[in-house]
mmCIF file of C-alpha atoms and ligand atoms in Angstrom:
data_model
loop_
_atom_site.group_PDB
_atom_site.id
_atom_site.type_symbol
_atom_site.label_atom_id
_atom_site.label_comp_id
_atom_site.label_asym_id
_atom_site.label_seq_id
_atom_site.Cartn_x
_atom_site.Cartn_y
_atom_site.Cartn_z
ATOM 1 C CA MET R 141 19.250 -2.353 17.594
ATOM 2 C CA ASN R 142 20.624 -2.488 21.129
ATOM 3 C CA ARG R 143 17.790 -1.905 23.556
ATOM 4 C CA SER R 144 19.575 1.150 24.965
ATOM 5 C CA GLY R 145 20.461 2.623 21.451
ATOM 6 C CA THR R 146 20.283 6.471 21.143
ATOM 7 C CA ALA R 147 17.852 8.250 18.769
ATOM 8 C CA ASP R 148 20.210 8.856 15.826
ATOM 9 C CA LEU R 149 21.322 5.209 15.885
ATOM 10 C CA ARG R 150 17.674 4.166 15.871
ATOM 11 C CA ALA R 151 17.300 5.892 12.445
ATOM 12 C CA ALA R 152 20.327 4.282 10.855
ATOM 13 C CA THR R 153 20.522 0.736 12.116
ATOM 14 C CA ALA R 154 17.813 -1.864 12.111
ATOM 15 C CA VAL R 155 16.828 -5.217 13.527
ATOM 16 C CA GLU R 156 13.931 -6.698 11.613
ATOM 17 C CA VAL R 157 12.253 -10.049 12.256
ATOM 18 C CA THR R 158 10.842 -11.659 9.128
ATOM 19 C CA LYS R 159 9.580 -15.158 8.278
ATOM 20 C CA ASP R 160 11.102 -17.515 5.719
ATOM 21 C CA ARG R 161 9.121 -19.687 3.294
ATOM 22 C CA ASN R 162 8.632 -22.275 6.077
ATOM 23 C CA GLY R 163 7.299 -19.697 8.506
ATOM 24 C CA VAL R 164 10.531 -19.799 10.534
ATOM 25 C CA ASP R 165 11.644 -16.453 11.951
ATOM 26 C CA GLN R 166 14.751 -14.803 10.598
ATOM 27 C CA VAL R 167 16.433 -11.729 12.072
ATOM 28 C CA VAL R 168 17.877 -9.206 9.629
ATOM 29 C CA LEU R 169 20.536 -6.841 10.995
ATOM 30 C CA ARG R 170 21.509 -3.663 9.118
ATOM 31 C CA ASN R 171 24.155 -1.217 10.273
ATOM 32 C CA ARG R 172 24.157 2.459 9.426
ATOM 33 C CA ARG R 173 26.666 2.017 6.575
ATOM 34 C CA GLY R 174 24.439 -0.517 4.835
ATOM 35 C CA SER R 175 26.139 -3.787 5.782
ATOM 36 C CA SER R 176 23.700 -6.539 6.691
ATOM 37 C CA ALA R 177 23.414 -10.017 8.165
ATOM 38 C CA ARG R 178 20.529 -12.479 8.281
ATOM 39 C CA VAL R 179 20.181 -15.100 11.021
ATOM 40 C CA SER R 180 17.636 -17.904 10.957
ATOM 41 C CA LEU R 181 16.111 -19.242 14.152
ATOM 42 C CA HIS R 182 16.485 -22.593 12.417
ATOM 43 C CA GLY R 183 19.809 -23.677 13.851
ATOM 44 C CA GLY R 184 20.756 -20.130 14.941
ATOM 45 C CA GLN R 185 22.378 -20.191 11.516
ATOM 46 C CA VAL R 186 23.761 -17.022 9.909
ATOM 47 C CA LEU R 187 22.560 -17.313 6.310
ATOM 48 C CA SER R 188 23.900 -14.059 4.896
ATOM 49 C CA TRP R 189 26.595 -11.464 5.603
ATOM 50 C CA ARG R 190 26.852 -8.595 3.131
ATOM 51 C CA THR R 191 29.136 -5.605 2.754
ATOM 52 C CA ASP R 192 27.801 -2.036 2.586
ATOM 53 C CA GLN R 193 27.929 -2.522 -1.210
ATOM 54 C CA GLY R 194 25.551 -5.473 -0.914
ATOM 55 C CA GLU R 195 28.260 -8.025 -1.763
ATOM 56 C CA GLU R 196 27.472 -11.457 -0.244
ATOM 57 C CA LEU R 197 30.461 -12.828 1.682
ATOM 58 C CA LEU R 198 29.074 -16.239 2.638
ATOM 59 C CA PHE R 199 28.531 -19.148 0.260
ATOM 60 C CA THR R 200 25.149 -20.879 0.016
ATOM 61 C CA SER R 201 24.695 -23.775 -2.380
ATOM 62 C CA SER R 202 22.273 -23.332 -5.272
ATOM 63 C CA LYS R 203 21.003 -26.764 -4.223
ATOM 64 C CA ALA R 204 20.648 -25.911 -0.527
ATOM 65 C CA ILE R 205 17.553 -27.407 1.106
ATOM 66 C CA PHE R 206 15.638 -24.743 3.039
ATOM 67 C CA LYS R 207 13.430 -27.191 4.955
ATOM 68 C CA PRO R 208 13.894 -27.819 8.696
ATOM 69 C CA PRO R 209 15.284 -29.875 10.222
ATOM 70 C CA ASN R 210 17.999 -30.190 7.528
ATOM 71 C CA PRO R 211 20.732 -27.597 8.060
ATOM 72 C CA VAL R 212 21.118 -25.239 5.115
ATOM 73 C CA ARG R 213 24.227 -25.974 2.998
ATOM 74 C CA GLY R 214 25.949 -22.659 3.455
ATOM 75 C CA GLY R 215 26.238 -19.684 5.783
ATOM 76 C CA ILE R 216 27.421 -20.590 9.298
ATOM 77 C CA PRO R 217 25.821 -23.744 10.745
ATOM 78 C CA ILE R 218 26.726 -24.358 14.412
ATOM 79 C CA CYS R 219 28.057 -27.796 15.266
ATOM 80 C CA PHE R 220 27.111 -28.500 18.921
ATOM 81 C CA PRO R 221 27.390 -30.424 21.271
ATOM 82 C CA GLN R 222 29.439 -32.686 18.957
ATOM 83 C CA PHE R 223 31.685 -32.047 15.943
ATOM 84 C CA GLY R 224 31.834 -34.661 13.223
ATOM 85 C CA ASN R 225 30.554 -38.189 13.668
ATOM 86 C CA CYS R 226 32.900 -39.665 16.257
ATOM 87 C CA GLY R 227 30.463 -39.470 19.160
ATOM 88 C CA SER R 228 27.101 -40.869 20.201
ATOM 89 C CA LEU R 229 25.151 -38.162 18.373
ATOM 90 C CA GLU R 230 24.409 -37.566 14.693
ATOM 91 C CA GLN R 231 27.038 -35.786 12.555
ATOM 92 C CA HIS R 232 27.797 -32.342 14.022
ATOM 93 C CA GLY R 233 25.266 -32.678 16.879
ATOM 94 C CA PHE R 234 21.663 -31.401 17.006
ATOM 95 C CA ALA R 235 21.882 -27.628 17.554
ATOM 96 C CA ARG R 236 21.934 -26.858 13.793
ATOM 97 C CA LYS R 237 18.631 -28.680 13.353
ATOM 98 C CA LYS R 238 16.757 -27.063 16.229
ATOM 99 C CA ILE R 239 14.490 -24.034 16.176
ATOM 100 C CA TRP R 240 16.072 -21.454 18.517
ATOM 101 C CA VAL R 241 14.174 -18.570 20.173
ATOM 102 C CA ILE R 242 14.908 -14.877 20.517
ATOM 103 C CA ASP R 243 16.445 -14.420 23.970
ATOM 104 C CA GLN R 244 14.168 -12.030 25.864
ATOM 105 C CA ASN R 245 16.485 -11.618 28.871
ATOM 106 C CA PRO R 246 20.100 -11.940 27.835
ATOM 107 C CA PRO R 247 22.415 -11.434 30.804
ATOM 108 C CA PRO R 248 24.723 -8.416 30.315
ATOM 109 C CA PHE R 249 27.933 -8.841 28.335
ATOM 110 C CA LEU R 250 30.869 -8.032 30.564
ATOM 111 C CA GLN R 251 33.627 -8.023 27.986
ATOM 112 C CA HIS R 252 34.276 -6.340 24.665
ATOM 113 C CA ASN R 253 31.253 -4.016 25.117
ATOM 114 C CA ASP R 254 29.617 -6.235 22.506
ATOM 115 C CA SER R 255 26.651 -3.913 22.340
ATOM 116 C CA ASN R 256 27.682 -0.247 22.056
ATOM 117 C CA ASP R 257 27.292 1.068 18.553
ATOM 118 C CA LYS R 258 26.598 -2.437 17.267
ATOM 119 C CA VAL R 259 23.414 -3.880 15.896
ATOM 120 C CA TYR R 260 22.753 -7.315 17.297
ATOM 121 C CA THR R 261 20.296 -10.021 18.147
ATOM 122 C CA ASP R 262 20.293 -12.540 20.977
ATOM 123 C CA LEU R 263 19.200 -16.122 20.400
ATOM 124 C CA LEU R 264 18.719 -18.941 22.887
ATOM 125 C CA LEU R 265 18.726 -22.727 22.606
ATOM 126 C CA GLU R 266 17.616 -24.989 25.439
ATOM 127 C CA PRO R 267 17.282 -28.773 25.092
ATOM 128 C CA SER R 268 13.855 -30.255 24.411
ATOM 129 C CA GLU R 269 12.626 -33.437 26.144
ATOM 130 C CA GLU R 270 13.617 -35.201 22.923
ATOM 131 C CA ASP R 271 17.171 -33.793 23.082
ATOM 132 C CA LEU R 272 17.538 -34.793 26.736
ATOM 133 C CA LYS R 273 16.794 -38.384 25.751
ATOM 134 C CA ILE R 274 19.796 -38.462 23.382
ATOM 135 C CA TRP R 275 22.013 -36.021 25.308
ATOM 136 C CA PRO R 276 20.888 -35.930 28.959
ATOM 137 C CA HIS R 277 22.386 -32.564 29.886
ATOM 138 C CA SER R 278 20.459 -29.365 30.671
ATOM 139 C CA PHE R 279 22.122 -26.310 29.174
ATOM 140 C CA GLU R 280 21.456 -22.781 27.987
ATOM 141 C CA PHE R 281 23.186 -21.823 24.742
ATOM 142 C CA ARG R 282 23.045 -18.056 24.301
ATOM 143 C CA LEU R 283 24.220 -16.676 20.967
ATOM 144 C CA ARG R 284 24.709 -12.965 20.259
ATOM 145 C CA VAL R 285 25.139 -12.145 16.563
ATOM 146 C CA CYS R 286 26.466 -8.617 16.027
ATOM 147 C CA LEU R 287 27.196 -6.414 13.074
ATOM 148 C CA THR R 288 29.743 -3.730 13.901
ATOM 149 C CA VAL R 289 29.867 -0.230 12.410
ATOM 150 C CA GLU R 290 32.719 -1.435 10.200
ATOM 151 C CA GLY R 291 30.545 -4.331 8.984
ATOM 152 C CA ASN R 292 32.368 -7.076 10.912
ATOM 153 C CA LEU R 293 30.271 -10.076 11.907
ATOM 154 C CA THR R 294 30.706 -11.200 15.509
ATOM 155 C CA MET R 295 29.245 -14.316 17.116
ATOM 156 C CA ILE R 296 29.490 -14.641 20.893
ATOM 157 C CA SER R 297 28.398 -17.933 22.407
ATOM 158 C CA ARG R 298 27.756 -18.500 26.085
ATOM 159 C CA ILE R 299 26.981 -22.044 27.130
ATOM 160 C CA ARG R 300 25.872 -22.581 30.710
ATOM 161 C CA ASN R 301 25.584 -25.908 32.495
ATOM 162 C CA ILE R 302 22.208 -25.813 34.308
ATOM 163 C CA ASN R 303 22.506 -29.506 34.991
ATOM 164 C CA CYS R 304 23.234 -31.236 38.285
ATOM 165 C CA LYS R 305 26.309 -32.955 36.879
ATOM 166 C CA PRO R 306 29.228 -31.901 34.627
ATOM 167 C CA PHE R 307 29.054 -32.314 30.858
ATOM 168 C CA SER R 308 31.535 -31.972 27.987
ATOM 169 C CA PHE R 309 30.989 -30.769 24.444
ATOM 170 C CA SER R 310 32.703 -29.826 21.187
ATOM 171 C CA ILE R 311 31.712 -26.861 19.056
ATOM 172 C CA ALA R 312 32.434 -25.425 15.595
ATOM 173 C CA PHE R 313 31.186 -22.398 13.640
ATOM 174 C CA HIS R 314 31.070 -24.117 10.248
ATOM 175 C CA THR R 315 31.724 -21.018 8.156
ATOM 176 C CA TYR R 316 31.190 -21.316 4.376
ATOM 177 C CA PHE R 317 33.213 -18.438 2.896
ATOM 178 C CA SER R 318 32.297 -17.375 -0.632
ATOM 179 C CA ILE R 319 35.454 -17.289 -2.776
ATOM 180 C CA SER R 320 36.237 -16.619 -6.420
ATOM 181 C CA ASP R 321 38.269 -19.712 -7.263
ATOM 182 C CA ILE R 322 39.557 -22.306 -4.777
ATOM 183 C CA SER R 323 42.813 -22.692 -6.716
ATOM 184 C CA GLU R 324 43.459 -18.961 -6.189
ATOM 185 C CA VAL R 325 42.992 -18.985 -2.411
ATOM 186 C CA ARG R 326 45.468 -19.422 0.433
ATOM 187 C CA VAL R 327 45.035 -19.629 4.169
ATOM 188 C CA GLU R 328 47.590 -18.181 6.584
ATOM 189 C CA GLY R 329 47.943 -18.860 10.311
ATOM 190 C CA LEU R 330 48.081 -22.682 10.176
ATOM 191 C CA GLU R 331 51.729 -23.091 9.248
ATOM 192 C CA THR R 332 53.660 -25.845 11.147
ATOM 193 C CA LEU R 333 50.556 -26.771 13.195
ATOM 194 C CA ASP R 334 49.525 -30.357 13.851
ATOM 195 C CA TYR R 335 46.211 -31.407 12.356
ATOM 196 C CA LEU R 336 43.867 -34.400 12.414
ATOM 197 C CA ASP R 337 43.106 -35.522 8.873
ATOM 198 C CA ASN R 338 39.525 -36.753 8.417
ATOM 199 C CA LEU R 339 40.599 -38.281 5.101
ATOM 200 C CA PHE R 340 42.959 -40.594 7.057
ATOM 201 C CA GLN R 341 40.800 -41.675 10.030
ATOM 202 C CA ARG R 342 41.805 -38.532 11.966
ATOM 203 C CA GLU R 343 45.481 -39.481 11.799
ATOM 204 C CA ARG R 344 47.758 -36.689 13.098
ATOM 205 C CA PHE R 345 50.073 -34.850 10.700
ATOM 206 C CA THR R 346 52.106 -31.623 10.833
ATOM 207 C CA GLU R 347 51.489 -28.794 8.358
ATOM 208 C CA GLN R 348 54.382 -27.499 6.225
ATOM 209 C CA GLY R 349 55.833 -24.048 6.712
ATOM 210 C CA ASP R 350 53.902 -22.351 3.928
ATOM 211 C CA ALA R 351 50.410 -20.960 3.637
ATOM 212 C CA LEU R 352 47.759 -23.574 2.856
ATOM 213 C CA THR R 353 46.655 -23.795 -0.799
ATOM 214 C CA PHE R 354 44.167 -26.179 -2.429
ATOM 215 C CA GLU R 355 44.460 -28.716 -5.226
ATOM 216 C CA SER R 356 42.388 -31.621 -3.818
ATOM 217 C CA GLU R 357 39.847 -32.525 -1.081
ATOM 218 C CA VAL R 358 40.818 -31.157 2.331
ATOM 219 C CA ASP R 359 39.085 -32.149 5.582
ATOM 220 C CA ARG R 360 41.257 -31.301 8.566
ATOM 221 C CA VAL R 361 41.111 -30.108 12.139
ATOM 222 C CA TYR R 362 44.123 -27.880 12.902
ATOM 223 C CA LEU R 363 45.045 -27.956 16.570
ATOM 224 C CA SER R 364 45.853 -25.085 18.951
ATOM 225 C CA SER R 365 46.131 -22.395 16.318
ATOM 226 C CA SER R 366 46.800 -18.690 16.878
ATOM 227 C CA ASP R 367 43.655 -16.628 17.360
ATOM 228 C CA VAL R 368 43.974 -14.892 13.990
ATOM 229 C CA ILE R 369 43.594 -16.759 10.686
ATOM 230 C CA ALA R 370 43.492 -15.115 7.238
ATOM 231 C CA VAL R 371 41.898 -16.323 3.994
ATOM 232 C CA PHE R 372 43.361 -14.568 0.932
ATOM 233 C CA ASP R 373 41.248 -14.554 -2.226
ATOM 234 C CA HIS R 374 43.621 -13.210 -4.857
ATOM 235 C CA GLU R 375 41.159 -13.017 -7.714
ATOM 236 C CA GLN R 376 38.588 -11.085 -5.693
ATOM 237 C CA LYS R 377 41.383 -9.053 -4.089
ATOM 238 C CA ARG R 378 39.831 -9.570 -0.709
ATOM 239 C CA THR R 379 40.994 -11.039 2.562
ATOM 240 C CA PHE R 380 38.821 -12.533 5.267
ATOM 241 C CA THR R 381 40.233 -12.347 8.792
ATOM 242 C CA ILE R 382 38.966 -14.709 11.476
ATOM 243 C CA ARG R 383 39.610 -13.590 15.053
ATOM 244 C CA LYS R 384 38.609 -16.079 17.699
ATOM 245 C CA GLU R 385 38.650 -16.539 21.467
ATOM 246 C CA GLY R 386 37.951 -19.742 23.407
ATOM 247 C CA LEU R 387 38.109 -21.650 20.087
ATOM 248 C CA PRO R 388 41.618 -23.169 19.887
ATOM 249 C CA ASP R 389 41.078 -25.326 16.780
ATOM 250 C CA VAL R 390 40.417 -24.560 13.109
ATOM 251 C CA VAL R 391 38.533 -26.833 10.719
ATOM 252 C CA VAL R 392 39.406 -26.479 7.032
ATOM 253 C CA TRP R 393 37.139 -28.205 4.527
ATOM 254 C CA ASN R 394 36.743 -28.301 0.788
ATOM 255 C CA PRO R 395 34.943 -31.372 -0.601
ATOM 256 C CA TRP R 396 36.527 -31.055 -4.067
ATOM 257 C CA GLU R 397 35.078 -32.890 -7.062
ATOM 258 C CA LYS R 398 34.186 -36.439 -5.964
ATOM 259 C CA LYS R 399 32.637 -35.583 -2.586
ATOM 260 C CA SER R 400 30.728 -32.678 -4.198
ATOM 261 C CA LYS R 401 28.994 -35.153 -6.488
ATOM 262 C CA SER R 402 27.942 -37.262 -3.481
ATOM 263 C CA MET R 403 26.130 -34.399 -1.728
ATOM 264 C CA VAL R 404 22.474 -33.892 -2.822
ATOM 265 C CA ASP R 405 22.368 -30.312 -1.543
ATOM 266 C CA PHE R 406 25.583 -29.202 -3.259
ATOM 267 C CA GLY R 407 26.358 -28.477 -6.940
ATOM 268 C CA ASP R 408 29.018 -30.597 -8.655
ATOM 269 C CA GLU R 409 31.213 -27.587 -9.461
ATOM 270 C CA GLU R 410 30.410 -25.501 -6.399
ATOM 271 C CA TYR R 411 33.540 -26.634 -4.508
ATOM 272 C CA LYS R 412 35.367 -24.025 -6.616
ATOM 273 C CA GLN R 413 33.414 -21.173 -5.007
ATOM 274 C CA MET R 414 33.482 -22.098 -1.316
ATOM 275 C CA LEU R 415 35.891 -22.837 1.518
ATOM 276 C CA CYS R 416 34.996 -23.706 5.089
ATOM 277 C CA VAL R 417 37.340 -22.322 7.742
ATOM 278 C CA ASP R 418 35.777 -22.815 11.161
ATOM 279 C CA GLY R 419 36.687 -21.520 14.607
ATOM 280 C CA ALA R 420 36.221 -24.574 16.814
ATOM 281 C CA ALA R 421 36.936 -26.428 20.033
ATOM 282 C CA ILE R 422 37.275 -30.077 19.101
ATOM 283 C CA GLU R 423 40.481 -31.803 20.196
ATOM 284 C CA LYS R 424 40.038 -30.994 23.884
ATOM 285 C CA GLN R 425 36.339 -31.103 24.726
ATOM 286 C CA ILE R 426 35.068 -28.274 26.950
ATOM 287 C CA THR R 427 33.858 -29.553 30.297
ATOM 288 C CA LEU R 428 31.482 -27.500 32.433
ATOM 289 C CA LYS R 429 30.646 -28.234 36.064
ATOM 290 C CA PRO R 430 27.100 -27.404 37.243
ATOM 291 C CA GLY R 431 26.568 -23.630 37.124
ATOM 292 C CA GLU R 432 29.690 -23.010 35.055
ATOM 293 C CA GLU R 433 29.577 -21.038 31.770
ATOM 294 C CA TRP R 434 31.874 -21.121 28.728
ATOM 295 C CA THR R 435 32.230 -18.182 26.323
ATOM 296 C CA GLY R 436 33.504 -18.393 22.775
ATOM 297 C CA ARG R 437 33.904 -15.437 20.424
ATOM 298 C CA LEU R 438 34.317 -15.359 16.659
ATOM 299 C CA GLU R 439 34.780 -12.140 14.671
ATOM 300 C CA LEU R 440 34.830 -12.173 10.884
ATOM 301 C CA SER R 441 36.039 -9.178 8.903
ATOM 302 C CA VAL R 442 36.881 -8.557 5.262
ATOM 303 C CA VAL R 443 39.158 -6.100 3.517
ATOM 304 C CA HIS R 444 39.466 -5.424 -0.179
ATOM 305 C CA SER R 445 42.930 -4.719 -1.547
ATOM 306 C CA GLY R 446 43.451 -2.634 -4.722
HETATM 307 O O1 TA6 C 224 33.936 -29.923 8.531
HETATM 308 C C1 TA6 C 224 34.229 -30.956 7.856
HETATM 309 C C2 TA6 C 224 33.117 -31.980 7.837
HETATM 310 O O2 TA6 C 224 33.075 -32.675 9.018
HETATM 311 C C3 TA6 C 224 33.338 -32.855 6.614
HETATM 312 O O3 TA6 C 224 33.752 -34.135 6.977
HETATM 313 C C4 TA6 C 224 32.026 -32.803 5.874
HETATM 314 O O4 TA6 C 224 31.227 -33.858 6.165
HETATM 315 C C5 TA6 C 224 31.464 -31.468 6.335
HETATM 316 O O5 TA6 C 224 31.823 -31.357 7.663
HETATM 317 C C6 TA6 C 224 29.997 -31.258 6.113
HETATM 318 O O6 TA6 C 224 29.247 -31.997 6.969
HETATM 319 P P1 TA6 C 224 27.644 -32.042 6.767
HETATM 320 O O7 TA6 C 224 27.137 -32.902 7.887
HETATM 321 O O8 TA6 C 224 27.150 -30.620 6.878
HETATM 322 O O9 TA6 C 224 27.404 -32.603 5.410
#
C-alpha cells in the first residue's frame, strides 16, 4: 500500500509482512483484482507472481533450497554487482545472498509515477563490513517492487555510489518464467542481435533472423536489445512481455538435460517447465562516480490469448 493511498484503495490492496520458515521477512503484495507477488528480504528476491486467478507465473524448482545464504532456485534472483563468474566475486555477485531491509525512507520516484494506484514495497541493500572486504565500494541499492492494477510486476532499482571513488558493476534480474513446455516456446525481440555464448567461452555470435526456439542447452547474453522482449508459450496460450529501461542486455538460459542433472537444487526434468529471460546490463559495465545514481526498470506483464 502506498503510504499516501486513499481509503477505498486501503480496503482492496494489501502489503503484508510475514516470516518464512527461516524467520526471514517476506513482503506479500496484493492488488485489488487479486493478483499477488511475494518478495523475500533474502536477496530481495521475488519468489512468486500470480495472476488474479491465482495462477503462478514464475518457476521455482521442487528441489529449491530455502536456506540462506543460498539463493532460491526460481523466482527472480538479482545478480549484483557481478554477472556470471568472470570477475573477482563469486558467481552472480553477493546481493542475492544478503538479507535486505525494508527501506524506511525511500526518496521520491520522479518518473513513471511508480506509486499511484500501485501496491509496492521498498527494499534496501547496503554493504556489510564483510562485503566491503571483497568489494570495497559503499553503495545504496534501493529496490521498489510494484504490482500494478493490471497485475504487472515492476522492479525499479536505484543504485547510488556513496563512496569516495567511482565503481563499476553489472546487474541482471535472473527471471525464471514458468512455461508449459520448452519445445513449445519462442522468444521474440532478439533477432539478428549479437550475443556472447557462455557455452563457447563467451565467444560472440550473431542471432538468425527468426524468433528463438529451444532444442538444446542455451546460455547466452544478447547485446543491446530493444527494450521490449516477448516470450510466447503456445501451449498455455500466454505471452510474457518484458519491458526494460537502463538494461540493454538480455540473458537467455535453459540448462537442458545434462546441466539439469548436475544441479542439486533442480529436478532432472524441470528444464522443460522453465526459461530464464533476464533484463541485464552486462557487456558494458555501469560506472558511477561518487554521488551518482543509476536507475534500471523492469516491467513484466502477461496476456492470455484464446
Ligand atoms: O544466466 C545464466 C547463468 O549464468 C548460467 O551459466 C547458469 O549458471 C545460471 O546462470 C545459473 O547460475 P546459478 O549460479 O544460479 O546456478
